[in-house]
mmCIF file of the N, C-alpha and C atoms, coordinates in Angstrom:
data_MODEL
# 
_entry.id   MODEL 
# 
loop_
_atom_site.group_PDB 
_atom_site.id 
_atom_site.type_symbol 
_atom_site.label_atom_id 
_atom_site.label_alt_id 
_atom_site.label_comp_id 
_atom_site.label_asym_id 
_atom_site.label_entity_id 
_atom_site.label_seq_id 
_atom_site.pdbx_PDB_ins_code 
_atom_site.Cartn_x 
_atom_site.Cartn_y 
_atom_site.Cartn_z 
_atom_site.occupancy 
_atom_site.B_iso_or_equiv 
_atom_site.pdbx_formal_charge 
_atom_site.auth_seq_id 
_atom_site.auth_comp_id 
_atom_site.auth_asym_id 
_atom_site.auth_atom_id 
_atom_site.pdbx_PDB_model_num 
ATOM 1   N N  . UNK A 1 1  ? 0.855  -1.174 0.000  1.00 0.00 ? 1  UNK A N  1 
ATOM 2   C CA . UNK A 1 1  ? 0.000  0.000  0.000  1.00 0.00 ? 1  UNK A CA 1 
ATOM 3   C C  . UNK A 1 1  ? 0.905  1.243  0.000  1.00 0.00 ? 1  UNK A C  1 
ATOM 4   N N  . UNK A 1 2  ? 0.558  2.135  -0.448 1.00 0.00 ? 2  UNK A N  1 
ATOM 5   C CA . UNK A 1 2  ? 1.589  3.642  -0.599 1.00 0.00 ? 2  UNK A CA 1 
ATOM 6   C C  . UNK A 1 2  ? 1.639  4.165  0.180  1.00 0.00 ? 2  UNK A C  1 
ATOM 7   N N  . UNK A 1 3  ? 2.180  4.803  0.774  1.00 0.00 ? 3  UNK A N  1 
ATOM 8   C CA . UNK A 1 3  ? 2.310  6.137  1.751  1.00 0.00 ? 3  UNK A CA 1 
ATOM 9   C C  . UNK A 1 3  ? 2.793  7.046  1.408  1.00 0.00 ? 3  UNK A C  1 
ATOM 10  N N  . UNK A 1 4  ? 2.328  8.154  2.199  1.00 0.00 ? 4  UNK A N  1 
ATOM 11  C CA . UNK A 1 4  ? 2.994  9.097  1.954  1.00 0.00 ? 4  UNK A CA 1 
ATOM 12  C C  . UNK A 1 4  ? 3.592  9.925  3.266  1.00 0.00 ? 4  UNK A C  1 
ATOM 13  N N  . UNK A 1 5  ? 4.888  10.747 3.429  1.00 0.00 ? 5  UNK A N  1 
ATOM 14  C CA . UNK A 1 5  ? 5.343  11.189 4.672  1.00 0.00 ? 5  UNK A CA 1 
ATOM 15  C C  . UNK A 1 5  ? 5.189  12.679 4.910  1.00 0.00 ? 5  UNK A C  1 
ATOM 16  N N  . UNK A 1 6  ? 4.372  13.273 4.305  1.00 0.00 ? 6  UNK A N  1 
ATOM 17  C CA . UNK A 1 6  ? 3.703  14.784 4.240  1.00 0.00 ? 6  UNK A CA 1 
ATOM 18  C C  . UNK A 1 6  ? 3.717  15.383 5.368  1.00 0.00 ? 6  UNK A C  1 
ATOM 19  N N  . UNK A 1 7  ? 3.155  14.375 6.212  1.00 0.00 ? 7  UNK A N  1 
ATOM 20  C CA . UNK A 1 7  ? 2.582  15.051 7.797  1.00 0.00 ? 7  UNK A CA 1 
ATOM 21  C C  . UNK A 1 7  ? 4.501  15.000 8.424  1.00 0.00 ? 7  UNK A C  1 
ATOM 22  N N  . UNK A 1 8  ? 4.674  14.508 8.083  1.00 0.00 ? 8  UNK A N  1 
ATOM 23  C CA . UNK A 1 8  ? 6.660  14.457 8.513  1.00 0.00 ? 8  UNK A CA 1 
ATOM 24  C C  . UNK A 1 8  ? 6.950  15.807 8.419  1.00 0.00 ? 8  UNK A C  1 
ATOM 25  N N  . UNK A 1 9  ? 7.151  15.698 6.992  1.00 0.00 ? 9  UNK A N  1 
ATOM 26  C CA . UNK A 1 9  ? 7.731  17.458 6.866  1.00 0.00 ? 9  UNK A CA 1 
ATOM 27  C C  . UNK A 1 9  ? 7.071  18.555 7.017  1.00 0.00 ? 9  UNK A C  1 
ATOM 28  N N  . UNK A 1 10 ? 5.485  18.357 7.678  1.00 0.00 ? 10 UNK A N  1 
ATOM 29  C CA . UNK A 1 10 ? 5.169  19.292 8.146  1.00 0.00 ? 10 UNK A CA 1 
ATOM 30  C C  . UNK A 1 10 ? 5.661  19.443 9.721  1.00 0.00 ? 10 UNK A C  1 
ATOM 31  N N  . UNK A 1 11 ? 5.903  18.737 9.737  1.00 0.00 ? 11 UNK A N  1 
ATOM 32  C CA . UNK A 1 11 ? 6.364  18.765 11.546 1.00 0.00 ? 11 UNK A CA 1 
ATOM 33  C C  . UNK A 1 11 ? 7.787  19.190 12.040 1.00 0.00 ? 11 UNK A C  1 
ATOM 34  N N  . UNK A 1 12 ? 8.506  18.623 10.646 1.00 0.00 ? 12 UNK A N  1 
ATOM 35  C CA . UNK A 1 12 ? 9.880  19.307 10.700 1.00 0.00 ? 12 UNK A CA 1 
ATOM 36  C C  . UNK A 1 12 ? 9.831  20.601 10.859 1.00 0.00 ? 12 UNK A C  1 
ATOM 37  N N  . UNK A 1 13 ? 8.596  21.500 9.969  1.00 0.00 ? 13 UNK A N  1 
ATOM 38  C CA . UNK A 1 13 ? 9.025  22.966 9.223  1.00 0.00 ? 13 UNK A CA 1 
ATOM 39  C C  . UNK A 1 13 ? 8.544  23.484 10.965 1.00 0.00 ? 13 UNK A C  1 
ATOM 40  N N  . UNK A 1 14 ? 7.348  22.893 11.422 1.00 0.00 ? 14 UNK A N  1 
ATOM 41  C CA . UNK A 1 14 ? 6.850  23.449 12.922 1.00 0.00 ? 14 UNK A CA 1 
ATOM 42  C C  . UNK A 1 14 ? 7.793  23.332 13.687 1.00 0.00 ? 14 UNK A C  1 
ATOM 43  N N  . UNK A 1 15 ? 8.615  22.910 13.947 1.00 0.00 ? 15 UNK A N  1 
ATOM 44  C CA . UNK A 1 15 ? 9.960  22.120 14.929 1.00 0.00 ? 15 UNK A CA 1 
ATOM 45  C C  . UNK A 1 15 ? 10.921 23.173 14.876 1.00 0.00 ? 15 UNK A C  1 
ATOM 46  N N  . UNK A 1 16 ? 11.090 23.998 13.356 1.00 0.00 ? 16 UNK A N  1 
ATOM 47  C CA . UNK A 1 16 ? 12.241 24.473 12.694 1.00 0.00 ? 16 UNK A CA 1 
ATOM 48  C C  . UNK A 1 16 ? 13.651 23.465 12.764 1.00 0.00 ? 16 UNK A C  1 
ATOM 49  N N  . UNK A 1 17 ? 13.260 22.106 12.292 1.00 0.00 ? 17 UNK A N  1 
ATOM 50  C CA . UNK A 1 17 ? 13.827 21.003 12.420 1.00 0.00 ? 17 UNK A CA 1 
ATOM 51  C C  . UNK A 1 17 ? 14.356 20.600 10.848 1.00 0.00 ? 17 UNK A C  1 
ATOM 52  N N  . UNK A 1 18 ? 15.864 20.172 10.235 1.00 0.00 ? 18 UNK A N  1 
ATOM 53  C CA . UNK A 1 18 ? 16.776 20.192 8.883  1.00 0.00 ? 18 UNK A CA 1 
ATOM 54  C C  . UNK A 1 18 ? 16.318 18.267 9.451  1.00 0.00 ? 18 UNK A C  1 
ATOM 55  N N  . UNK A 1 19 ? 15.831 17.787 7.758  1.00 0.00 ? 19 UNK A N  1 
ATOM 56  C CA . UNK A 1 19 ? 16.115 16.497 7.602  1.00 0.00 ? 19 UNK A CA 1 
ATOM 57  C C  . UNK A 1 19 ? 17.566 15.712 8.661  1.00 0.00 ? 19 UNK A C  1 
ATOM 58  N N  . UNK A 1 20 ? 18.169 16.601 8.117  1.00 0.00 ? 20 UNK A N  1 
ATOM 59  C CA . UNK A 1 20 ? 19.289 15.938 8.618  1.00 0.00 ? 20 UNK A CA 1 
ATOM 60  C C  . UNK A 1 20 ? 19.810 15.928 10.234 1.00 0.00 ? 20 UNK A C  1 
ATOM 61  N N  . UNK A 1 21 ? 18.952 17.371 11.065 1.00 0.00 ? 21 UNK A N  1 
ATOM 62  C CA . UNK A 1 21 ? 18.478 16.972 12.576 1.00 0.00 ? 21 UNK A CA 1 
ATOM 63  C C  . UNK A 1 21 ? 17.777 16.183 12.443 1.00 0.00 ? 21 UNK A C  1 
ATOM 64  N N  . UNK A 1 22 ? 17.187 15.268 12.246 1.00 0.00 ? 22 UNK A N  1 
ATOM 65  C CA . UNK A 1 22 ? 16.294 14.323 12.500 1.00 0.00 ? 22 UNK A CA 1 
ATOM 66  C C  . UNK A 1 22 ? 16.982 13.062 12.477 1.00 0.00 ? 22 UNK A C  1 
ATOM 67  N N  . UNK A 1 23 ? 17.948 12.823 11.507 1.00 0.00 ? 23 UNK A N  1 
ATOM 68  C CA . UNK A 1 23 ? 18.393 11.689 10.989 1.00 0.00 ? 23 UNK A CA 1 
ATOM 69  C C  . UNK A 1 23 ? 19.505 11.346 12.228 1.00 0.00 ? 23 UNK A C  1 
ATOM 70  N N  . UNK A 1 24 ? 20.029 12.672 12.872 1.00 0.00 ? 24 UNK A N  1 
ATOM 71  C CA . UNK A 1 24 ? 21.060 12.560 13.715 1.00 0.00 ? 24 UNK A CA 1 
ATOM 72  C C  . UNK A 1 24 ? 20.397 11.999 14.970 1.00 0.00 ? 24 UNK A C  1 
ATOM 73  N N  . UNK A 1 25 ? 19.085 12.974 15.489 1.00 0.00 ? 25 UNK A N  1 
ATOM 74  C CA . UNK A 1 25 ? 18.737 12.514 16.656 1.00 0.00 ? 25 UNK A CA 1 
ATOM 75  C C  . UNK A 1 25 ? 17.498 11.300 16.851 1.00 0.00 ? 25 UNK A C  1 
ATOM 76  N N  . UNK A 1 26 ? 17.482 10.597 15.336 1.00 0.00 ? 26 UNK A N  1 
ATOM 77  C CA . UNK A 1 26 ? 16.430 9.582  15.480 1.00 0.00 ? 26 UNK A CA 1 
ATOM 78  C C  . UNK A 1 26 ? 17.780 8.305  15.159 1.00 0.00 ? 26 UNK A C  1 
ATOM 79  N N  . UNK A 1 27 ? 18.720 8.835  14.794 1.00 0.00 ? 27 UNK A N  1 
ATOM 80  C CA . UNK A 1 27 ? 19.757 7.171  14.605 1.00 0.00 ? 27 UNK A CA 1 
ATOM 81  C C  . UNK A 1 27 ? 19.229 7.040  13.363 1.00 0.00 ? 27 UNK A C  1 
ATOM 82  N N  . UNK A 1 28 ? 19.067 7.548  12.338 1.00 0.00 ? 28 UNK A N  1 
ATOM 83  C CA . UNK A 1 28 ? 18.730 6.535  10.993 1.00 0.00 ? 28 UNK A CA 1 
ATOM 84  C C  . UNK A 1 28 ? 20.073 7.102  9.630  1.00 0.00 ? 28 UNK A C  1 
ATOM 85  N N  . UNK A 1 29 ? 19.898 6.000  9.215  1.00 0.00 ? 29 UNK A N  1 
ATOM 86  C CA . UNK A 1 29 ? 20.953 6.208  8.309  1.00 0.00 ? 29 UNK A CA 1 
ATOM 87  C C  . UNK A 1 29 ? 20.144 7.243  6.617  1.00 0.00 ? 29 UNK A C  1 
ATOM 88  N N  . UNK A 1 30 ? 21.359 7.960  6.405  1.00 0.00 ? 30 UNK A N  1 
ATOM 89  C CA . UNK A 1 30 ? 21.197 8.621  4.631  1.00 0.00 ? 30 UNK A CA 1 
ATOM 90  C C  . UNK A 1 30 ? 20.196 7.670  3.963  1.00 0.00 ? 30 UNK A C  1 
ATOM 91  N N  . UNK A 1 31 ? 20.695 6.438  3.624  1.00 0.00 ? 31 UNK A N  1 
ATOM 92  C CA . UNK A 1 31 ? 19.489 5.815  2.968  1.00 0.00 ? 31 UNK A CA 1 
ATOM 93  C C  . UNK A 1 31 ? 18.297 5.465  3.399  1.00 0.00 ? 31 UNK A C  1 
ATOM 94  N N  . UNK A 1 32 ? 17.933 5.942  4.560  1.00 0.00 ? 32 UNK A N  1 
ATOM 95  C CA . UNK A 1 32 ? 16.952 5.371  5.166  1.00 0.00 ? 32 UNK A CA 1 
ATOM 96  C C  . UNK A 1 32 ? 15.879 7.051  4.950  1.00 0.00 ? 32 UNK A C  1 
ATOM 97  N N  . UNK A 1 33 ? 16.357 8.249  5.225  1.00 0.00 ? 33 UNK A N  1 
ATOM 98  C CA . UNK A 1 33 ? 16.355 9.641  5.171  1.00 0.00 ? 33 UNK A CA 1 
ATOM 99  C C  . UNK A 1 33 ? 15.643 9.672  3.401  1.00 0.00 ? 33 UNK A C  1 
ATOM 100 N N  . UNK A 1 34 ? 16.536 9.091  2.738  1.00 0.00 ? 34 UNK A N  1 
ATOM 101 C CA . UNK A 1 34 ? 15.613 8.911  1.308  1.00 0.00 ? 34 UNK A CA 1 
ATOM 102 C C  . UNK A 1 34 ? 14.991 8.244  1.159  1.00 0.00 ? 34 UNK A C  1 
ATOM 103 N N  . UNK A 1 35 ? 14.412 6.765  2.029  1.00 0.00 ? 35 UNK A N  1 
ATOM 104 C CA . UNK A 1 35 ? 13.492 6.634  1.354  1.00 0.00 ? 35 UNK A CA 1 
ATOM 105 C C  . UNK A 1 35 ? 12.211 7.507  1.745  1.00 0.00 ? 35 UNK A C  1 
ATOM 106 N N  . UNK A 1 36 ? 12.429 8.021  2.622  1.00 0.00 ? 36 UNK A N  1 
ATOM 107 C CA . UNK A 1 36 ? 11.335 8.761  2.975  1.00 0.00 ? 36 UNK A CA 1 
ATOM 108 C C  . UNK A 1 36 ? 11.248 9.576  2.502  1.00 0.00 ? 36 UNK A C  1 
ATOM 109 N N  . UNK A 1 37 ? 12.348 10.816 1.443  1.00 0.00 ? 37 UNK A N  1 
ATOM 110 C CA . UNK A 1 37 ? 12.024 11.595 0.708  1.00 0.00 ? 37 UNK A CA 1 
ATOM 111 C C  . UNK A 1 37 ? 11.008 11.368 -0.641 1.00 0.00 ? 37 UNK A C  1 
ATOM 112 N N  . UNK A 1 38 ? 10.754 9.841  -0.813 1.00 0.00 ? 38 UNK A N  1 
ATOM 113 C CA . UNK A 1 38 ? 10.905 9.356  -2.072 1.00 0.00 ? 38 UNK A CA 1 
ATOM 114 C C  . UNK A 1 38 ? 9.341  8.937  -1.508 1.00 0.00 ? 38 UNK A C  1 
ATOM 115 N N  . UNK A 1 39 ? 9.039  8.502  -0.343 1.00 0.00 ? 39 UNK A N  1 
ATOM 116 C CA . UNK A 1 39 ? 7.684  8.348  0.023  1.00 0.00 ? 39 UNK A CA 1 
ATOM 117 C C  . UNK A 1 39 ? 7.559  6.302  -0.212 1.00 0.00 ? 39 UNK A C  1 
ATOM 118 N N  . UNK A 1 40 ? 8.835  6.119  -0.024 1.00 0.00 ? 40 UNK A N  1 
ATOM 119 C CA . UNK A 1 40 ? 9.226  4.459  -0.130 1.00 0.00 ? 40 UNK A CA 1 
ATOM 120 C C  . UNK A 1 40 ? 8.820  4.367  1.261  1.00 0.00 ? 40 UNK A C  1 
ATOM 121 N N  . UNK A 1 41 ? 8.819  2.358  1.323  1.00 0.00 ? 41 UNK A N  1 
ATOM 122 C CA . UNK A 1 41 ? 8.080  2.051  2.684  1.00 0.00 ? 41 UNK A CA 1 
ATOM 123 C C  . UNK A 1 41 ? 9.900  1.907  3.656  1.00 0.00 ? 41 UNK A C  1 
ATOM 124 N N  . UNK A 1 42 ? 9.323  2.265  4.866  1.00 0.00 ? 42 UNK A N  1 
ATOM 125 C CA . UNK A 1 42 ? 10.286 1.790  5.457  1.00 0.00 ? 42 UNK A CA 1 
ATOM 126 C C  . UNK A 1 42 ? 10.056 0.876  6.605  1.00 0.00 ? 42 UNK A C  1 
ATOM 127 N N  . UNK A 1 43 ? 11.018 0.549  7.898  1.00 0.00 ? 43 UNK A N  1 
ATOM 128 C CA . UNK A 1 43 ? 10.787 -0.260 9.039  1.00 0.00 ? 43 UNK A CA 1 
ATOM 129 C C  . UNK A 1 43 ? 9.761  0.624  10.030 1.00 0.00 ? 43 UNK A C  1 
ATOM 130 N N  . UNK A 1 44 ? 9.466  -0.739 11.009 1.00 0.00 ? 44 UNK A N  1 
ATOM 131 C CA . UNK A 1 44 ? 8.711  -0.293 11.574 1.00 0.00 ? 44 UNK A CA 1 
ATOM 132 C C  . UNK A 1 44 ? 9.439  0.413  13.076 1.00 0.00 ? 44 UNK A C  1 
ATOM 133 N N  . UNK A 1 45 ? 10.949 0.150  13.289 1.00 0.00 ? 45 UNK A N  1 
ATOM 134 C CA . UNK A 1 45 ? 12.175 0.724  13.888 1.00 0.00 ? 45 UNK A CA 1 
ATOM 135 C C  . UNK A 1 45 ? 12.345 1.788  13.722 1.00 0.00 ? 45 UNK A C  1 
ATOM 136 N N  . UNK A 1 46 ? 12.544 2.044  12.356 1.00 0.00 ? 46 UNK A N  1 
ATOM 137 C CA . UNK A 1 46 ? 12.436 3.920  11.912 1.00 0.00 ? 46 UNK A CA 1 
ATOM 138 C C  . UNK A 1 46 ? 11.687 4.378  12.319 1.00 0.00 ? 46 UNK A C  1 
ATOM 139 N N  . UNK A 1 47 ? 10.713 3.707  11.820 1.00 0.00 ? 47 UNK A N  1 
ATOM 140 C CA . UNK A 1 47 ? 9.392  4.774  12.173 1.00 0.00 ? 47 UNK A CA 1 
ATOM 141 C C  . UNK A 1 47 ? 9.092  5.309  13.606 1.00 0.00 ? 47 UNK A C  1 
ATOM 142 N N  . UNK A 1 48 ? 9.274  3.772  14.679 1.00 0.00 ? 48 UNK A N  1 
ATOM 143 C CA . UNK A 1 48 ? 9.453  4.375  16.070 1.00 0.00 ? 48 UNK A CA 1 
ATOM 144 C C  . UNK A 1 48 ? 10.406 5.144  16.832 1.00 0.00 ? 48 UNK A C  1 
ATOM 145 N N  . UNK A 1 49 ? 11.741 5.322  16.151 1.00 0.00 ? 49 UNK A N  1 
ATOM 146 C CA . UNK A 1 49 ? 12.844 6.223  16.255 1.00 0.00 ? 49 UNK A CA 1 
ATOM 147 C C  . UNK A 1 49 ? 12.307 7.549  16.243 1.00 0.00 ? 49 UNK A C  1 
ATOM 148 N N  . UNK A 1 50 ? 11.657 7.848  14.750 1.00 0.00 ? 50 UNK A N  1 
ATOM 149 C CA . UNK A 1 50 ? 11.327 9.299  14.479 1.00 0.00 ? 50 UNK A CA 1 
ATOM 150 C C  . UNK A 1 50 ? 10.581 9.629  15.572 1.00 0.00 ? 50 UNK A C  1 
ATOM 151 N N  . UNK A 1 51 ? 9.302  9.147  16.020 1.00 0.00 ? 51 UNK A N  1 
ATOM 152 C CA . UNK A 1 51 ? 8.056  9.058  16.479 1.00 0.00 ? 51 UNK A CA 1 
ATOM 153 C C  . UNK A 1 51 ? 8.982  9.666  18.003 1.00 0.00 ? 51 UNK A C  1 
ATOM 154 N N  . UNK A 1 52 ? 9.670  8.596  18.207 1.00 0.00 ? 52 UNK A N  1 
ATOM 155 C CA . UNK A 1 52 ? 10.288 8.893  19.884 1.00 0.00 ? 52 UNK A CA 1 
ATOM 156 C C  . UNK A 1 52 ? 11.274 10.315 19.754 1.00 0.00 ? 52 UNK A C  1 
ATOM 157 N N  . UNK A 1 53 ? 11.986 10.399 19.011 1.00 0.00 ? 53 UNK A N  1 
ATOM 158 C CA . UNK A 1 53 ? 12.397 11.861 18.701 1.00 0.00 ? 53 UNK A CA 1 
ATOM 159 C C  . UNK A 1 53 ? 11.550 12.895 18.318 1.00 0.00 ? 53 UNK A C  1 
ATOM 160 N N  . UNK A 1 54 ? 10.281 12.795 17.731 1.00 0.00 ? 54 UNK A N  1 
ATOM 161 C CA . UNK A 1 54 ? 9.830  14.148 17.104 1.00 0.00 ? 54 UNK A CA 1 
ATOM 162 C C  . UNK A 1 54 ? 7.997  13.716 18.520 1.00 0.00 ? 54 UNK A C  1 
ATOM 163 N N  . UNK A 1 55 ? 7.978  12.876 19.652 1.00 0.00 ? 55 UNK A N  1 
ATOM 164 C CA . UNK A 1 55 ? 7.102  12.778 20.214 1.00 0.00 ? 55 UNK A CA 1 
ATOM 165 C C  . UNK A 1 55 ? 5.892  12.754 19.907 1.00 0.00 ? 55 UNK A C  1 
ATOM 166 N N  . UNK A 1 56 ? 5.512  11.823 18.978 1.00 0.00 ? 56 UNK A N  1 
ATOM 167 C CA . UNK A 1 56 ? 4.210  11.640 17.809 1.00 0.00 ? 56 UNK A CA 1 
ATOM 168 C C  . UNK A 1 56 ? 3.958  10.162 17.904 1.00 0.00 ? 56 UNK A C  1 
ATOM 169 N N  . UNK A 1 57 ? 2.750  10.296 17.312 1.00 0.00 ? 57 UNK A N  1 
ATOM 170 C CA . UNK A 1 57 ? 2.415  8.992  17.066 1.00 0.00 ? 57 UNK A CA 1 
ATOM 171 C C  . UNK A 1 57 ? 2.989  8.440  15.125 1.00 0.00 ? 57 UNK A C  1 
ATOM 172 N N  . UNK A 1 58 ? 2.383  7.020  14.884 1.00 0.00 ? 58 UNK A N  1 
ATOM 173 C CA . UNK A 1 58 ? 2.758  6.560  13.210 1.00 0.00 ? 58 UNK A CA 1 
ATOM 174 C C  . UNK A 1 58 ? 1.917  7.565  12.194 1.00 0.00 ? 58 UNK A C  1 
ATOM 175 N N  . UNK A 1 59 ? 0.539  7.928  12.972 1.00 0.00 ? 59 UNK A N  1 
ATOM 176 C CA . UNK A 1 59 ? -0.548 8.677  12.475 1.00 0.00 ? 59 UNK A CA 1 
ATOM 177 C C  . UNK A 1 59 ? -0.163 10.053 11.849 1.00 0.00 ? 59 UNK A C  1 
ATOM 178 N N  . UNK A 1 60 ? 1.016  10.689 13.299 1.00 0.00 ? 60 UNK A N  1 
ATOM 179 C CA . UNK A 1 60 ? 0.898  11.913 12.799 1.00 0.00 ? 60 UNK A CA 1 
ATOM 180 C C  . UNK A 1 60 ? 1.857  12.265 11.695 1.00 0.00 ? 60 UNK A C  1 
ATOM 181 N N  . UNK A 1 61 ? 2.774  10.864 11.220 1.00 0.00 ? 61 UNK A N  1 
ATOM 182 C CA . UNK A 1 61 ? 3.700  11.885 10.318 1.00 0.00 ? 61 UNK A CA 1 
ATOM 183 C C  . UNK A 1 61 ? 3.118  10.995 8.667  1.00 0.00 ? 61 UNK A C  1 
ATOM 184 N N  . UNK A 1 62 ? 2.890  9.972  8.468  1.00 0.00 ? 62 UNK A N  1 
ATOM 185 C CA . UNK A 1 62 ? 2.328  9.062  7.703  1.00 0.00 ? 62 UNK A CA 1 
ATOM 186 C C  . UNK A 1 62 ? 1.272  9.184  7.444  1.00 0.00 ? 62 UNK A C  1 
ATOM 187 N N  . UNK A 1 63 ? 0.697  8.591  6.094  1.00 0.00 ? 63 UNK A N  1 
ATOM 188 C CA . UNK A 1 63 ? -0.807 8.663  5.777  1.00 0.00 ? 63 UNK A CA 1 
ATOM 189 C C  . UNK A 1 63 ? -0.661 7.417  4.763  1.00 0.00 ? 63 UNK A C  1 
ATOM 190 N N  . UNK A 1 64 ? -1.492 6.689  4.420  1.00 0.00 ? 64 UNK A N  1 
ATOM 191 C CA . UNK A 1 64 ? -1.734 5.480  3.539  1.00 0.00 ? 64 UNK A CA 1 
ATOM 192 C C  . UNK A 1 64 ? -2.714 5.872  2.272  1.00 0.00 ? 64 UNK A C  1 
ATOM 193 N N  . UNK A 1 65 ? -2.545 5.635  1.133  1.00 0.00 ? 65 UNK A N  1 
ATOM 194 C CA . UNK A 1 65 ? -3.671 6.068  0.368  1.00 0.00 ? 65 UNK A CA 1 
ATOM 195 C C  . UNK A 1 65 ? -3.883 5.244  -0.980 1.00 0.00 ? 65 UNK A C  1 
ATOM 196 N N  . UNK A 1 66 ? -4.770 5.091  -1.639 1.00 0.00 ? 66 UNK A N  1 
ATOM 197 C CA . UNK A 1 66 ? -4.818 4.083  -2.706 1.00 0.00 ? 66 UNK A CA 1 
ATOM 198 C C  . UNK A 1 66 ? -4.347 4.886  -4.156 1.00 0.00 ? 66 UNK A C  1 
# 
């Protein structure tokens, strides 16, 4: 199913938070940083990394759509 990470970078721009703060203080690697630019699926590890760094739920940065 697709996703998309929209609600992400809206949370970054509210944060005044650079991709690349995120990547530092969630532990995820460059390739992992693109797939999410790219709106590719990733783990469900990442996802709880970000979540525990940016204090959100899967809901608020993700969306699923057909």
């Amino acid at each position: 199913m697709p996703v998309r990470y929209n609600k992400l970078w809206k949370i970054l721009i509210d944060k005044k938070m650079r991709k690349k703060d995120l990547q530092e203080a969630a532990h995820i690697t460059h390739y992992q940083m693109m797939k999410l630019a790219k709106d590719k699926s990733i783990t469900t590890d990442v996802i709880g990394s970000i979540c525990k760094v940016l204090d959100c739920t899967p809901d608020d940065i993700m969306e699923f759509y057909d």
